Amino acid sequence: MTDTAPVSTPFTAESTADEVVAGIDLSGRRAVVTGGASGIGAETVRTLAGAGAQVTLAVRDVEAGRRAAAEIVAATGNEHVRVAPLDLTDRKSVAGFLAAWEGPLNILVNNAGVMASPLVRTPEGWELQFATNHLGHFALTVGLHRALAEAGGSRVVSVTSSSHLDSPVCFEDIHFRSRGYDPWAAYAQSKTANALFAVGAWERWESDGITVNSAMPGAVRTRLRRHVGEGEEAERSRARAGSGPGGWKTPGQGAATSVLLATSSLLEGVGGRCFEDCNQAPVSEPGSARGVAPFAVDPEAAARLWQISVETLTV
């Protein structure tokens, strides 16, 4: 797409996922939602299933996934909801998911994540938040490229956060081996990576008919916030939410932007962009708590991140 005009829709921060998908028939479409057992992931699954899609919950906790799937089947009447194990920090788990997948894939929502956790390293020495939020999703999505291309007109949604505004990807020390660890800085750079992934994937895959964008859902009270207290950092995150009492969104409002990017004809041919509140996010000014940072949509940074991700995952 050559048109670079900002994309606007009739929907807003108050819109829900159900409102966004109203009138859209997803019968016969196949979708994968990571982290689909709770929070906005479960709401995303419920909405897609309610519109007729065959949805796979890709989850680390399979039992929780099965409970969520059963509730979604009961709520929607759609029995084509399945659960598959996926631990984004475990390369064997990602490889197992990819090996088990057969056939085309129309929708992939990279929703799972961890926020502001204490310092934890994977066996490879990768910092947990970057490993979960970016590297695991990178490996999954690249591994599903053929299935996405086979579907034709497929959609990929990379869930980022307004917290990305706090940090670019620090390429010189991504995994905090030299600098002191800060849980919010680690979260912020991983969310910048999610936005940059959309830029890089769209650049490479547009000709394959794969549309890739990133979505900022806003602040929703979910298990993602289990490491977040009610102090200053929690207030800062809440202030960026954009809707609801005191800035909080409901799960339905939080899932709306992801569902819009995954399903709406309004986004035909639109890729490599970042959205919030169901509209394309404006480029933020320094110090702003809204919009998308220039460093999160920078093609050069996206290309550098892509190369580093490939090298990291092939070691």
GROMACS .gro file of C-alpha atoms in nm:
model
  315
    1MET     CA    1   0.000   0.000   0.000
    2THR     CA    2   0.144   0.334  -0.101
    3ASP     CA    3  -0.109   0.555   0.076
    4THR     CA    4   0.040   0.663   0.409
    5ALA     CA    5  -0.257   0.869   0.532
    6PRO     CA    6  -0.352   0.779   0.892
    7VAL     CA    7  -0.628   0.520   0.911
    8SER     CA    8  -0.941   0.613   1.102
    9THR     CA    9  -1.250   0.405   1.171
   10PRO     CA   10  -1.595   0.467   1.320
   11PHE     CA   11  -1.480   0.295   1.639
   12THR     CA   12  -1.329   0.452   1.951
   13ALA     CA   13  -1.172   0.372   2.288
   14GLU     CA   14  -1.520   0.290   2.419
   15SER     CA   15  -1.595   0.039   2.142
   16THR     CA   16  -1.604  -0.328   2.232
   17ALA     CA   17  -1.479  -0.631   2.042
   18ASP     CA   18  -1.840  -0.738   1.984
   19GLU     CA   19  -1.921  -0.401   1.826
   20VAL     CA   20  -1.615  -0.417   1.605
   21VAL     CA   21  -1.696  -0.765   1.470
   22ALA     CA   22  -2.072  -0.710   1.431
   23GLY     CA   23  -2.189  -0.824   1.089
   24ILE     CA   24  -1.864  -1.008   1.006
   25ASP     CA   25  -1.892  -1.378   0.926
   26LEU     CA   26  -1.573  -1.572   1.005
   27SER     CA   27  -1.714  -1.916   0.924
   28GLY     CA   28  -1.442  -2.136   0.780
   29ARG     CA   29  -1.165  -1.903   0.900
   30ARG     CA   30  -0.895  -2.045   1.125
   31ALA     CA   31  -0.740  -1.839   1.403
   32VAL     CA   32  -0.470  -1.878   1.667
   33VAL     CA   33  -0.462  -1.658   1.978
   34THR     CA   34  -0.164  -1.685   2.212
   35GLY     CA   35  -0.244  -1.639   2.578
   36GLY     CA   36  -0.608  -1.707   2.500
   37ALA     CA   37  -0.700  -1.853   2.838
   38SER     CA   38  -0.760  -1.527   3.023
   39GLY     CA   39  -0.793  -1.151   3.000
   40ILE     CA   40  -0.816  -0.984   2.662
   41GLY     CA   41  -0.685  -1.302   2.502
   42ALA     CA   42  -0.991  -1.496   2.616
   43GLU     CA   43  -1.214  -1.208   2.508
   44THR     CA   44  -1.048  -1.210   2.167
   45VAL     CA   45  -1.107  -1.585   2.136
   46ARG     CA   46  -1.470  -1.551   2.244
   47THR     CA   47  -1.535  -1.276   1.992
   48LEU     CA   48  -1.372  -1.459   1.701
   49ALA     CA   49  -1.552  -1.782   1.791
   50GLY     CA   50  -1.879  -1.593   1.824
   51ALA     CA   51  -1.834  -1.476   1.465
   52GLY     CA   52  -1.788  -1.836   1.351
   53ALA     CA   53  -1.410  -1.879   1.340
   54GLN     CA   54  -1.228  -2.200   1.427
   55VAL     CA   55  -1.002  -2.081   1.708
   56THR     CA   56  -0.699  -2.239   1.873
   57LEU     CA   57  -0.595  -2.117   2.217
   58ALA     CA   58  -0.215  -2.143   2.224
   59VAL     CA   59  -0.140  -2.150   2.596
   60ARG     CA   60   0.123  -2.250   2.847
   61ASP     CA   61  -0.132  -2.372   3.102
   62VAL     CA   62  -0.331  -2.631   2.909
   63GLU     CA   63  -0.579  -2.698   3.188
   64ALA     CA   64  -0.662  -2.328   3.217
   65GLY     CA   65  -0.694  -2.320   2.840
   66ARG     CA   66  -0.941  -2.609   2.846
   67ARG     CA   67  -1.153  -2.439   3.109
   68ALA     CA   68  -1.157  -2.118   2.906
   69ALA     CA   69  -1.238  -2.306   2.586
   70ALA     CA   70  -1.530  -2.485   2.752
   71GLU     CA   71  -1.672  -2.154   2.872
   72ILE     CA   72  -1.633  -2.002   2.526
   73VAL     CA   73  -1.803  -2.298   2.358
   74ALA     CA   74  -2.091  -2.269   2.605
   75ALA     CA   75  -2.120  -1.895   2.548
   76THR     CA   76  -2.098  -1.898   2.169
   77GLY     CA   77  -2.229  -2.238   2.066
   78ASN     CA   78  -1.920  -2.274   1.846
   79GLU     CA   79  -1.762  -2.612   1.914
   80HIS     CA   80  -1.461  -2.541   1.693
   81VAL     CA   81  -1.250  -2.409   1.980
   82ARG     CA   82  -0.941  -2.611   2.064
   83VAL     CA   83  -0.641  -2.582   2.294
   84ALA     CA   84  -0.276  -2.640   2.208
   85PRO     CA   85   0.028  -2.619   2.440
   86LEU     CA   86   0.270  -2.334   2.375
   87ASP     CA   87   0.545  -2.201   2.602
   88LEU     CA   88   0.692  -1.903   2.420
   89THR     CA   89   1.016  -1.919   2.619
   90ASP     CA   90   1.081  -2.281   2.521
   91ARG     CA   91   1.209  -2.331   2.167
   92LYS     CA   92   1.109  -2.698   2.174
   93SER     CA   93   0.755  -2.603   2.270
   94VAL     CA   94   0.732  -2.353   1.984
   95ALA     CA   95   0.874  -2.613   1.744
   96GLY     CA   96   0.619  -2.866   1.869
   97PHE     CA   97   0.330  -2.628   1.807
   98LEU     CA   98   0.456  -2.557   1.456
   99ALA     CA   99   0.505  -2.925   1.377
  100ALA     CA  100   0.149  -3.001   1.485
  101TRP     CA  101  -0.011  -2.723   1.281
  102GLU     CA  102  -0.161  -2.833   0.950
  103GLY     CA  103  -0.325  -2.630   0.677
  104PRO     CA  104  -0.383  -2.258   0.626
  105LEU     CA  105  -0.408  -1.996   0.899
  106ASN     CA  106  -0.623  -1.685   0.848
  107ILE     CA  107  -0.570  -1.499   1.175
  108LEU     CA  108  -0.284  -1.495   1.426
  109VAL     CA  109  -0.313  -1.275   1.734
  110ASN     CA  110   0.014  -1.260   1.929
  111ASN     CA  111  -0.147  -1.162   2.256
  112ALA     CA  112   0.041  -1.350   2.531
  113GLY     CA  113   0.288  -1.161   2.744
  114VAL     CA  114   0.448  -1.089   3.077
  115MET     CA  115   0.466  -0.744   3.237
  116ALA     CA  116   0.724  -0.592   3.471
  117SER     CA  117   0.846  -0.922   3.610
  118PRO     CA  118   1.150  -0.961   3.835
  119LEU     CA  119   1.471  -1.053   3.654
  120VAL     CA  120   1.445  -1.405   3.519
  121ARG     CA  121   1.657  -1.558   3.246
  122THR     CA  122   1.576  -1.843   3.012
  123PRO     CA  123   1.825  -2.132   2.984
  124GLU     CA  124   1.980  -1.944   2.691
  125GLY     CA  125   2.039  -1.641   2.915
  126TRP     CA  126   1.768  -1.429   2.751
  127GLU     CA  127   1.578  -1.183   2.966
  128LEU     CA  128   1.231  -1.328   3.025
  129GLN     CA  129   1.013  -1.041   2.906
  130PHE     CA  130   1.199  -0.999   2.577
  131ALA     CA  131   1.207  -1.376   2.531
  132THR     CA  132   0.833  -1.412   2.592
  133ASN     CA  133   0.689  -1.099   2.440
  134HIS     CA  134   0.911  -1.081   2.133
  135LEU     CA  135   1.141  -1.374   2.059
  136GLY     CA  136   0.883  -1.646   2.119
  137HIS     CA  137   0.625  -1.470   1.907
  138PHE     CA  138   0.885  -1.401   1.639
  139ALA     CA  139   0.972  -1.771   1.616
  140LEU     CA  140   0.604  -1.869   1.615
  141THR     CA  141   0.499  -1.623   1.346
  142VAL     CA  142   0.795  -1.685   1.116
  143GLY     CA  143   0.729  -2.057   1.157
  144LEU     CA  144   0.365  -2.006   1.057
  145HIS     CA  145   0.454  -1.795   0.753
  146ARG     CA  146   0.370  -2.070   0.504
  147ALA     CA  147   0.031  -2.134   0.667
  148LEU     CA  148  -0.046  -1.762   0.666
  149ALA     CA  149   0.055  -1.726   0.302
  150GLU     CA  150  -0.149  -2.033   0.207
  151ALA     CA  151  -0.464  -1.875   0.354
  152GLY     CA  152  -0.441  -1.566   0.134
  153GLY     CA  153  -0.541  -1.233   0.285
  154SER     CA  154  -0.437  -1.343   0.634
  155ARG     CA  155  -0.400  -1.109   0.930
  156VAL     CA  156  -0.136  -1.098   1.204
  157VAL     CA  157  -0.184  -0.880   1.512
  158SER     CA  158   0.113  -0.805   1.736
  159VAL     CA  159  -0.011  -0.681   2.074
  160THR     CA  160   0.208  -0.400   2.205
  161SER     CA  161   0.148  -0.143   2.480
  162SER     CA  162   0.164   0.231   2.539
  163SER     CA  163   0.446   0.145   2.781
  164HIS     CA  164   0.667   0.108   2.474
  165LEU     CA  165   0.698   0.487   2.487
  166ASP     CA  166   0.941   0.447   2.777
  167SER     CA  167   1.217   0.269   2.584
  168PRO     CA  168   1.342   0.181   2.239
  169VAL     CA  169   1.502  -0.159   2.192
  170CYS     CA  170   1.846  -0.120   2.348
  171PHE     CA  171   2.034  -0.318   2.086
  172GLU     CA  172   2.368  -0.287   2.266
  173ASP     CA  173   2.236  -0.470   2.575
  174ILE     CA  174   1.893  -0.621   2.508
  175HIS     CA  175   1.921  -0.880   2.785
  176PHE     CA  176   2.051  -0.656   3.066
  177ARG     CA  177   2.390  -0.820   3.088
  178SER     CA  178   2.573  -0.491   3.147
  179ARG     CA  179   2.312  -0.239   3.257
  180GLY     CA  180   2.113  -0.269   3.576
  181TYR     CA  181   1.784  -0.451   3.538
  182ASP     CA  182   1.466  -0.247   3.553
  183PRO     CA  183   1.141  -0.443   3.508
  184TRP     CA  184   0.958  -0.154   3.341
  185ALA     CA  185   1.244  -0.075   3.104
  186ALA     CA  186   1.254  -0.444   3.009
  187TYR     CA  187   0.880  -0.448   2.950
  188ALA     CA  188   0.893  -0.125   2.750
  189GLN     CA  189   1.161  -0.244   2.509
  190SER     CA  190   0.982  -0.576   2.457
  191LYS     CA  191   0.667  -0.385   2.364
  192THR     CA  192   0.865  -0.164   2.125
  193ALA     CA  193   0.989  -0.488   1.970
  194ASN     CA  194   0.627  -0.599   1.920
  195ALA     CA  195   0.553  -0.282   1.723
  196LEU     CA  196   0.876  -0.310   1.523
  197PHE     CA  197   0.794  -0.671   1.436
  198ALA     CA  198   0.479  -0.553   1.257
  199VAL     CA  199   0.686  -0.307   1.054
  200GLY     CA  200   0.944  -0.570   0.960
  201ALA     CA  201   0.695  -0.848   0.882
  202TRP     CA  202   0.480  -0.626   0.663
  203GLU     CA  203   0.787  -0.517   0.468
  204ARG     CA  204   0.874  -0.881   0.398
  205TRP     CA  205   0.531  -1.040   0.366
  206GLU     CA  206   0.301  -0.788   0.199
  207SER     CA  207   0.353  -0.962  -0.136
  208ASP     CA  208   0.240  -1.289   0.026
  209GLY     CA  209  -0.096  -1.137   0.115
  210ILE     CA  210  -0.016  -1.126   0.487
  211THR     CA  211  -0.122  -0.811   0.668
  212VAL     CA  212   0.064  -0.733   0.992
  213ASN     CA  213  -0.012  -0.451   1.237
  214SER     CA  214   0.040  -0.385   1.607
  215ALA     CA  215  -0.226  -0.298   1.863
  216MET     CA  216  -0.215  -0.112   2.194
  217PRO     CA  217  -0.512  -0.242   2.397
  218GLY     CA  218  -0.498   0.006   2.686
  219ALA     CA  219  -0.494  -0.086   3.055
  220VAL     CA  220  -0.723  -0.371   3.159
  221ARG     CA  221  -0.726  -0.542   3.499
  222THR     CA  222  -0.604  -0.889   3.403
  223ARG     CA  223  -0.348  -1.143   3.521
  224LEU     CA  224  -0.090  -0.966   3.306
  225ARG     CA  225  -0.067  -0.712   3.587
  226ARG     CA  226   0.015  -0.968   3.856
  227HIS     CA  227   0.365  -0.821   3.905
  228VAL     CA  228   0.230  -0.465   3.919
  229GLY     CA  229   0.157  -0.299   4.251
  230GLU     CA  230  -0.071  -0.006   4.315
  231GLY     CA  231   0.216   0.240   4.331
  232GLU     CA  232   0.352   0.500   4.096
  233GLU     CA  233   0.423   0.266   3.803
  234ALA     CA  234   0.074   0.117   3.816
  235GLU     CA  235  -0.076   0.467   3.818
  236ARG     CA  236   0.134   0.568   3.518
  237SER     CA  237   0.018   0.264   3.324
  238ARG     CA  238  -0.342   0.323   3.423
  239ALA     CA  239  -0.328   0.686   3.312
  240ARG     CA  240  -0.243   0.570   2.961
  241ALA     CA  241  -0.543   0.340   2.933
  242GLY     CA  242  -0.769   0.575   2.741
  243SER     CA  243  -1.117   0.466   2.851
  244GLY     CA  244  -1.341   0.362   3.135
  245PRO     CA  245  -1.355   0.478   3.497
  246GLY     CA  246  -1.021   0.624   3.598
  247GLY     CA  247  -0.870   0.521   3.263
  248TRP     CA  248  -0.938   0.146   3.285
  249LYS     CA  249  -1.091  -0.047   2.998
  250THR     CA  250  -1.313  -0.351   3.015
  251PRO     CA  251  -1.177  -0.672   2.857
  252GLY     CA  252  -1.416  -0.618   2.568
  253GLN     CA  253  -1.280  -0.269   2.507
  254GLY     CA  254  -0.924  -0.394   2.547
  255ALA     CA  255  -0.974  -0.664   2.283
  256ALA     CA  256  -1.147  -0.433   2.036
  257THR     CA  257  -0.838  -0.304   1.856
  258SER     CA  258  -0.693  -0.654   1.811
  259VAL     CA  259  -1.024  -0.783   1.675
  260LEU     CA  260  -1.054  -0.485   1.441
  261LEU     CA  261  -0.709  -0.551   1.295
  262ALA     CA  262  -0.783  -0.923   1.267
  263THR     CA  263  -1.119  -0.900   1.094
  264SER     CA  264  -1.228  -0.565   0.954
  265SER     CA  265  -1.246  -0.485   0.583
  266LEU     CA  266  -1.151  -0.130   0.682
  267LEU     CA  267  -0.794  -0.256   0.721
  268GLU     CA  268  -0.761  -0.415   0.377
  269GLY     CA  269  -0.413  -0.340   0.245
  270VAL     CA  270  -0.309  -0.155   0.560
  271GLY     CA  271   0.005  -0.293   0.726
  272GLY     CA  272   0.311  -0.208   0.928
  273ARG     CA  273   0.122   0.037   1.147
  274CYS     CA  274   0.040   0.073   1.514
  275PHE     CA  275  -0.317   0.119   1.634
  276GLU     CA  276  -0.476   0.228   1.962
  277ASP     CA  277  -0.841   0.280   2.049
  278CYS     CA  278  -0.940   0.125   1.714
  279ASN     CA  279  -0.761   0.388   1.507
  280GLN     CA  280  -0.408   0.434   1.379
  281ALA     CA  281  -0.195   0.580   1.655
  282PRO     CA  282  -0.044   0.921   1.580
  283VAL     CA  283   0.331   0.959   1.614
  284SER     CA  284   0.386   1.078   1.969
  285GLU     CA  285   0.558   1.395   2.076
  286PRO     CA  286   0.842   1.376   2.332
  287GLY     CA  287   0.697   1.325   2.678
  288SER     CA  288   0.355   1.224   2.547
  289ALA     CA  289   0.165   0.940   2.710
  290ARG     CA  290  -0.030   0.865   2.393
  291GLY     CA  291   0.045   0.762   2.036
  292VAL     CA  292   0.332   0.557   1.898
  293ALA     CA  293   0.696   0.653   1.946
  294PRO     CA  294   0.894   0.720   1.627
  295PHE     CA  295   1.147   0.454   1.731
  296ALA     CA  296   0.870   0.192   1.739
  297VAL     CA  297   0.781   0.235   1.371
  298ASP     CA  298   1.131   0.302   1.238
  299PRO     CA  299   1.206   0.075   0.939
  300GLU     CA  300   1.581   0.070   1.010
  301ALA     CA  301   1.526  -0.037   1.370
  302ALA     CA  302   1.275  -0.298   1.249
  303ALA     CA  303   1.528  -0.441   1.004
  304ARG     CA  304   1.797  -0.450   1.273
  305LEU     CA  305   1.564  -0.622   1.519
  306TRP     CA  306   1.464  -0.880   1.258
  307GLN     CA  307   1.826  -0.969   1.187
  308ILE     CA  308   1.915  -0.991   1.556
  309SER     CA  309   1.609  -1.208   1.623
  310VAL     CA  310   1.702  -1.450   1.344
  311GLU     CA  311   2.062  -1.471   1.470
  312THR     CA  312   1.952  -1.519   1.832
  313LEU     CA  313   1.712  -1.799   1.751
  314THR     CA  314   1.956  -1.987   1.528
  315VAL     CA  315   2.242  -2.002   1.778
   0.00000   0.00000   0.00000
